[in-house]
mmCIF file of C-alpha atoms in Angstrom:
data_model
loop_
_atom_site.group_PDB
_atom_site.id
_atom_site.type_symbol
_atom_site.label_atom_id
_atom_site.label_comp_id
_atom_site.label_asym_id
_atom_site.label_seq_id
_atom_site.Cartn_x
_atom_site.Cartn_y
_atom_site.Cartn_z
ATOM 1 C CA UNK A 195 -11.958 -4.620 64.844
ATOM 2 C CA UNK A 196 -8.508 -6.196 64.844
ATOM 3 C CA UNK A 197 -5.791 -5.673 62.292
ATOM 4 C CA UNK A 198 -5.573 -8.241 59.533
ATOM 5 C CA UNK A 199 -2.774 -10.773 60.016
ATOM 6 C CA UNK A 200 0.182 -10.726 57.647
ATOM 7 C CA UNK A 201 3.571 -12.434 57.928
ATOM 8 C CA UNK A 202 6.161 -9.990 59.227
ATOM 9 C CA UNK A 203 8.555 -10.764 56.422
ATOM 10 C CA UNK A 204 8.982 -12.752 53.228
ATOM 11 C CA UNK A 205 11.914 -13.035 50.903
ATOM 12 C CA UNK A 206 12.768 -14.335 47.478
ATOM 13 C CA UNK A 207 15.421 -14.263 44.820
ATOM 14 C CA UNK A 208 15.122 -12.317 41.574
ATOM 15 C CA UNK A 209 12.921 -14.126 39.105
ATOM 16 C CA UNK A 210 11.126 -16.174 41.741
ATOM 17 C CA UNK A 211 7.498 -15.822 42.843
ATOM 18 C CA UNK A 212 6.392 -14.991 46.345
ATOM 19 C CA UNK A 213 3.001 -14.879 48.026
ATOM 20 C CA UNK A 214 1.965 -12.700 50.953
ATOM 21 C CA UNK A 215 -1.059 -13.789 52.934
ATOM 22 C CA UNK A 216 -3.576 -11.596 54.723
ATOM 23 C CA UNK A 217 -5.920 -13.303 57.153
ATOM 24 C CA UNK A 218 -9.031 -11.725 58.546
ATOM 25 C CA UNK A 219 -12.501 -12.866 59.513
ATOM 26 C CA UNK A 220 -15.935 -13.271 58.017
ATOM 27 C CA UNK A 221 -16.572 -9.660 59.062
ATOM 28 C CA UNK A 222 -13.954 -8.329 56.690
ATOM 29 C CA UNK A 223 -11.877 -10.351 54.195
ATOM 30 C CA UNK A 224 -14.233 -13.292 54.134
ATOM 31 C CA UNK A 225 -17.379 -11.219 54.004
ATOM 32 C CA UNK A 226 -16.604 -8.774 51.218
ATOM 33 C CA UNK A 227 -14.743 -8.799 47.911
ATOM 34 C CA UNK A 228 -13.149 -5.495 48.836
ATOM 35 C CA UNK A 229 -9.528 -6.267 49.563
ATOM 36 C CA UNK A 230 -6.733 -3.933 48.476
ATOM 37 C CA UNK A 231 -2.961 -4.185 48.566
ATOM 38 C CA UNK A 232 -0.498 -1.320 48.936
ATOM 39 C CA UNK A 233 3.226 -1.103 48.387
ATOM 40 C CA UNK A 234 5.229 1.275 50.553
ATOM 41 C CA UNK A 235 8.876 2.085 50.031
ATOM 42 C CA UNK A 236 10.880 3.788 52.807
ATOM 43 C CA UNK A 237 9.985 7.432 53.189
ATOM 44 C CA UNK A 238 7.146 7.241 50.678
ATOM 45 C CA UNK A 239 3.369 7.172 50.845
ATOM 46 C CA UNK A 240 1.645 3.862 50.136
ATOM 47 C CA UNK A 241 0.883 3.022 46.507
ATOM 48 C CA UNK A 242 -2.201 1.093 45.439
ATOM 49 C CA UNK A 243 -1.207 -2.164 43.739
ATOM 50 C CA UNK A 244 -4.368 -4.291 43.823
ATOM 51 C CA UNK A 245 -8.009 -3.456 44.544
ATOM 52 C CA UNK A 246 -11.261 -5.417 44.699
ATOM 53 C CA UNK A 247 -9.210 -8.543 45.452
ATOM 54 C CA UNK A 248 -7.603 -8.945 42.038
ATOM 55 C CA UNK A 249 -7.873 -5.793 39.927
ATOM 56 C CA UNK A 250 -4.778 -3.786 39.032
ATOM 57 C CA UNK A 251 -4.761 -0.014 38.631
ATOM 58 C CA UNK A 252 -3.418 1.330 35.390
ATOM 59 C CA UNK A 253 0.363 1.323 35.401
ATOM 60 C CA UNK A 254 0.833 -1.522 37.871
ATOM 61 C CA UNK A 255 2.798 -4.443 36.498
ATOM 62 C CA UNK A 256 0.941 -7.638 35.619
ATOM 63 C CA UNK A 257 3.495 -9.438 37.799
ATOM 64 C CA UNK A 258 1.277 -8.440 40.717
ATOM 65 C CA UNK A 259 -1.872 -10.463 41.269
ATOM 66 C CA UNK A 260 -4.374 -10.998 44.070
ATOM 67 C CA UNK A 261 -6.831 -13.621 45.190
ATOM 68 C CA UNK A 262 -8.889 -14.715 48.161
ATOM 69 C CA UNK A 263 -9.939 -17.987 49.744
ATOM 70 C CA UNK A 264 -12.271 -17.884 52.682
ATOM 71 C CA UNK A 265 -11.000 -15.389 55.219
ATOM 72 C CA UNK A 266 -7.547 -15.121 53.633
ATOM 73 C CA UNK A 267 -6.423 -12.855 50.831
ATOM 74 C CA UNK A 268 -3.148 -13.277 48.998
ATOM 75 C CA UNK A 269 -0.835 -11.102 46.971
ATOM 76 C CA UNK A 270 1.458 -12.873 44.535
ATOM 77 C CA UNK A 271 4.434 -11.228 42.886
ATOM 78 C CA UNK A 272 5.927 -13.201 40.026
ATOM 79 C CA UNK A 273 9.281 -12.627 38.363
ATOM 80 C CA UNK A 274 10.571 -10.890 41.473
ATOM 81 C CA UNK A 275 12.672 -7.805 40.820
ATOM 82 C CA UNK A 276 14.922 -5.768 43.067
ATOM 83 C CA UNK A 277 12.545 -2.829 42.781
ATOM 84 C CA UNK A 278 9.791 -4.898 44.423
ATOM 85 C CA UNK A 279 11.593 -4.714 47.752
ATOM 86 C CA UNK A 280 9.225 -2.781 50.019
ATOM 87 C CA UNK A 281 6.601 -3.141 52.702
ATOM 88 C CA UNK A 282 3.220 -4.465 51.599
ATOM 89 C CA UNK A 283 -0.086 -3.867 53.348
ATOM 90 C CA UNK A 284 -3.456 -5.427 52.762
ATOM 91 C CA UNK A 285 -6.701 -3.701 53.636
ATOM 92 C CA UNK A 286 -10.306 -4.782 53.662
ATOM 93 C CA UNK A 287 -13.712 -3.255 53.887
ATOM 94 C CA UNK A 288 -15.233 -4.274 57.183
ATOM 95 C CA UNK A 289 -18.583 -4.356 58.915
ATOM 96 C CA UNK A 290 -20.164 -1.045 59.902
ATOM 97 C CA UNK A 291 -18.665 0.465 56.754
ATOM 98 C CA UNK A 292 -15.214 0.727 58.272
ATOM 99 C CA UNK A 293 -11.853 -0.346 56.942
ATOM 100 C CA UNK A 294 -9.016 -2.334 58.441
ATOM 101 C CA UNK A 295 -5.357 -2.682 57.441
ATOM 102 C CA UNK A 296 -2.985 -5.575 57.898
ATOM 103 C CA UNK A 297 0.127 -5.419 60.020
ATOM 104 C CA UNK A 298 2.378 -5.182 56.992
ATOM 105 C CA UNK A 299 4.931 -7.513 55.398
ATOM 106 C CA UNK A 300 8.509 -6.607 54.601
ATOM 107 C CA UNK A 301 9.571 -8.106 51.285
ATOM 108 C CA UNK A 302 13.285 -8.647 50.843
ATOM 109 C CA UNK A 303 14.702 -9.461 47.430
ATOM 110 C CA UNK A 304 17.808 -11.543 48.036
ATOM 111 C CA UNK B 190 -4.546 15.132 38.135
ATOM 112 C CA UNK B 191 -5.450 14.359 41.726
ATOM 113 C CA UNK B 192 -3.192 15.650 44.480
ATOM 114 C CA UNK B 193 -3.577 15.817 48.244
ATOM 115 C CA UNK B 194 -1.428 17.473 50.873
ATOM 116 C CA UNK B 195 -1.612 17.340 54.644
ATOM 117 C CA UNK B 196 -0.744 20.284 56.855
ATOM 118 C CA UNK B 197 -0.748 21.053 60.545
ATOM 119 C CA UNK B 198 1.467 21.152 63.619
ATOM 120 C CA UNK B 199 4.512 18.945 63.780
ATOM 121 C CA UNK B 200 4.572 18.959 67.587
ATOM 122 C CA UNK B 201 1.698 18.779 70.058
ATOM 123 C CA UNK B 202 1.708 18.324 73.810
ATOM 124 C CA UNK B 203 -0.003 15.434 75.573
ATOM 125 C CA UNK B 204 -3.718 16.054 76.217
ATOM 126 C CA UNK B 205 -3.838 18.701 73.495
ATOM 127 C CA UNK B 206 -6.068 18.527 70.426
ATOM 128 C CA UNK B 207 -4.567 17.880 67.000
ATOM 129 C CA UNK B 208 -6.049 19.572 63.960
ATOM 130 C CA UNK B 209 -4.814 18.525 60.526
ATOM 131 C CA UNK B 210 -5.957 19.841 57.180
ATOM 132 C CA UNK B 211 -5.991 17.922 53.920
ATOM 133 C CA UNK B 212 -5.964 20.247 50.909
ATOM 134 C CA UNK B 213 -6.738 18.563 47.616
ATOM 135 C CA UNK B 214 -7.169 19.258 43.921
ATOM 136 C CA UNK B 215 -8.300 17.348 40.857
ATOM 137 C CA UNK B 216 -11.640 16.239 42.278
ATOM 138 C CA UNK B 217 -14.636 17.624 44.122
ATOM 139 C CA UNK B 218 -15.946 16.342 47.421
ATOM 140 C CA UNK B 219 -19.432 17.269 46.259
ATOM 141 C CA UNK B 220 -19.329 14.624 43.524
ATOM 142 C CA UNK B 221 -21.362 11.520 44.286
ATOM 143 C CA UNK B 222 -19.241 8.606 45.452
ATOM 144 C CA UNK B 223 -16.173 10.615 46.399
ATOM 145 C CA UNK B 224 -14.553 10.262 49.794
ATOM 146 C CA UNK B 225 -11.410 11.373 51.628
ATOM 147 C CA UNK B 226 -9.913 9.173 54.283
ATOM 148 C CA UNK B 227 -7.310 9.561 57.011
ATOM 149 C CA UNK B 228 -4.693 6.948 57.759
ATOM 150 C CA UNK B 229 -1.791 7.129 60.192
ATOM 151 C CA UNK B 230 1.453 5.262 60.665
ATOM 152 C CA UNK B 231 3.535 5.286 63.848
ATOM 153 C CA UNK B 232 7.273 5.198 63.242
ATOM 154 C CA UNK B 233 8.334 1.800 61.893
ATOM 155 C CA UNK B 234 4.838 0.443 62.368
ATOM 156 C CA UNK B 235 1.799 -0.475 60.327
ATOM 157 C CA UNK B 236 -0.830 1.665 58.673
ATOM 158 C CA UNK B 237 -3.935 2.360 60.732
ATOM 159 C CA UNK B 238 -7.207 3.546 59.251
ATOM 160 C CA UNK B 239 -8.686 6.457 61.170
ATOM 161 C CA UNK B 240 -11.811 7.441 59.310
ATOM 162 C CA UNK B 241 -13.428 8.778 56.163
ATOM 163 C CA UNK B 242 -15.837 11.466 55.034
ATOM 164 C CA UNK B 243 -18.036 11.123 51.954
ATOM 165 C CA UNK B 244 -19.517 13.505 49.455
ATOM 166 C CA UNK B 245 -22.867 13.383 51.260
ATOM 167 C CA UNK B 246 -21.206 14.256 54.612
ATOM 168 C CA UNK B 247 -21.527 10.684 55.887
ATOM 169 C CA UNK B 248 -18.619 9.887 58.168
ATOM 170 C CA UNK B 249 -17.139 6.648 59.457
ATOM 171 C CA UNK B 250 -14.532 6.299 62.182
ATOM 172 C CA UNK B 251 -12.270 3.612 63.536
ATOM 173 C CA UNK B 252 -14.195 2.000 66.399
ATOM 174 C CA UNK B 253 -11.181 2.220 68.695
ATOM 175 C CA UNK B 254 -10.717 5.967 68.123
ATOM 176 C CA UNK B 255 -14.259 7.077 67.433
ATOM 177 C CA UNK B 256 -14.649 8.997 70.683
ATOM 178 C CA UNK B 257 -11.609 11.157 69.887
ATOM 179 C CA UNK B 258 -12.067 11.813 66.184
ATOM 180 C CA UNK B 259 -13.990 14.322 64.137
ATOM 181 C CA UNK B 260 -13.700 14.716 60.380
ATOM 182 C CA UNK B 261 -15.248 17.661 58.562
ATOM 183 C CA UNK B 262 -15.154 19.010 55.027
ATOM 184 C CA UNK B 263 -15.205 22.395 53.370
ATOM 185 C CA UNK B 264 -16.236 21.683 49.803
ATOM 186 C CA UNK B 265 -15.739 25.267 48.653
ATOM 187 C CA UNK B 266 -12.124 25.227 49.837
ATOM 188 C CA UNK B 267 -11.389 21.646 48.737
ATOM 189 C CA UNK B 268 -10.306 20.785 52.253
ATOM 190 C CA UNK B 269 -10.942 18.064 54.801
ATOM 191 C CA UNK B 270 -10.083 18.539 58.466
ATOM 192 C CA UNK B 271 -9.177 15.851 61.001
ATOM 193 C CA UNK B 272 -9.536 16.657 64.685
ATOM 194 C CA UNK B 273 -8.143 14.269 67.285
ATOM 195 C CA UNK B 274 -8.552 15.082 70.955
ATOM 196 C CA UNK B 275 -6.549 14.130 74.009
ATOM 197 C CA UNK B 276 -3.331 13.398 72.164
ATOM 198 C CA UNK B 277 -0.843 10.957 73.690
ATOM 199 C CA UNK B 278 2.743 10.073 72.757
ATOM 200 C CA UNK B 279 1.472 6.820 71.216
ATOM 201 C CA UNK B 280 -0.390 8.956 68.685
ATOM 202 C CA UNK B 281 2.909 10.122 67.222
ATOM 203 C CA UNK B 282 3.458 9.202 63.606
ATOM 204 C CA UNK B 283 2.835 10.156 60.007
ATOM 205 C CA UNK B 284 -0.707 11.126 59.158
ATOM 206 C CA UNK B 285 -1.941 10.660 55.589
ATOM 207 C CA UNK B 286 -5.069 11.739 53.790
ATOM 208 C CA UNK B 287 -6.139 9.843 50.703
ATOM 209 C CA UNK B 288 -8.720 9.913 47.917
ATOM 210 C CA UNK B 289 -11.211 7.097 48.081
ATOM 211 C CA UNK B 290 -12.457 5.345 44.954
ATOM 212 C CA UNK B 291 -14.807 2.431 45.426
ATOM 213 C CA UNK B 292 -15.239 0.729 48.752
ATOM 214 C CA UNK B 293 -12.080 0.674 50.834
ATOM 215 C CA UNK B 294 -9.765 1.727 48.006
ATOM 216 C CA UNK B 295 -7.417 4.678 48.265
ATOM 217 C CA UNK B 296 -5.864 5.450 44.905
ATOM 218 C CA UNK B 297 -4.177 8.765 45.634
ATOM 219 C CA UNK B 298 -2.359 9.634 48.837
ATOM 220 C CA UNK B 299 -0.854 12.769 50.255
ATOM 221 C CA UNK B 300 2.829 12.842 51.138
ATOM 222 C CA UNK B 301 1.977 12.566 54.834
ATOM 223 C CA UNK B 302 2.749 14.853 57.741
ATOM 224 C CA UNK B 303 4.769 13.801 60.772
ATOM 225 C CA UNK B 304 3.217 14.587 64.136
ATOM 226 C CA UNK B 305 5.132 14.180 67.373
ATOM 227 C CA UNK B 306 3.382 14.188 70.721
ATOM 228 C CA UNK B 307 5.740 15.238 73.474
ATOM 229 C CA UNK B 308 5.875 17.604 76.388
#
């Protein structure tokens, strides 16, 4: 069970859109529609932003959206804002009823 | 309102056993479908899923750590306990417990507790 692969960093200017990828295998991302995304600011606990690939919890901005294609999940943030600067982690349900996280992506708002 | 809070030692010696307690409120671990998971994060590194315990006492562990982990629950006390044996400095980091809703979804997290492994 290896960690899901995410780019180490992405950046964008305010107002732009960015996409963070999360690549796994057919045993996790590609095999189940159970991908979540978490936002983590320095010194804070992770916050759920997307679950079940594309659903948003109550209170999460509609600027955040998720999707999958094959073994890769994606998180898109549109209308980038300074407050979006944080680390983002994907996670997926995996075989044997376990769970795996991605390596994390640092989003910088220029 | 769901809240969770981790507690336990901040410093353990190599080879010792770590015992952390997750105390929660706002839900019952005897309710069908409920689970509490453990996740850790070494300093400046990624999140790592450790394991989970469900309302029916089913437990799942990270394959790479399975031999060292035990998760138990005390429903009457609203607590979940994580036991990790043979601690090593690489096990240092922040340990979180979280409320599970649906498969692989943690919607509420504790504030985390920092554990340092050092002699």
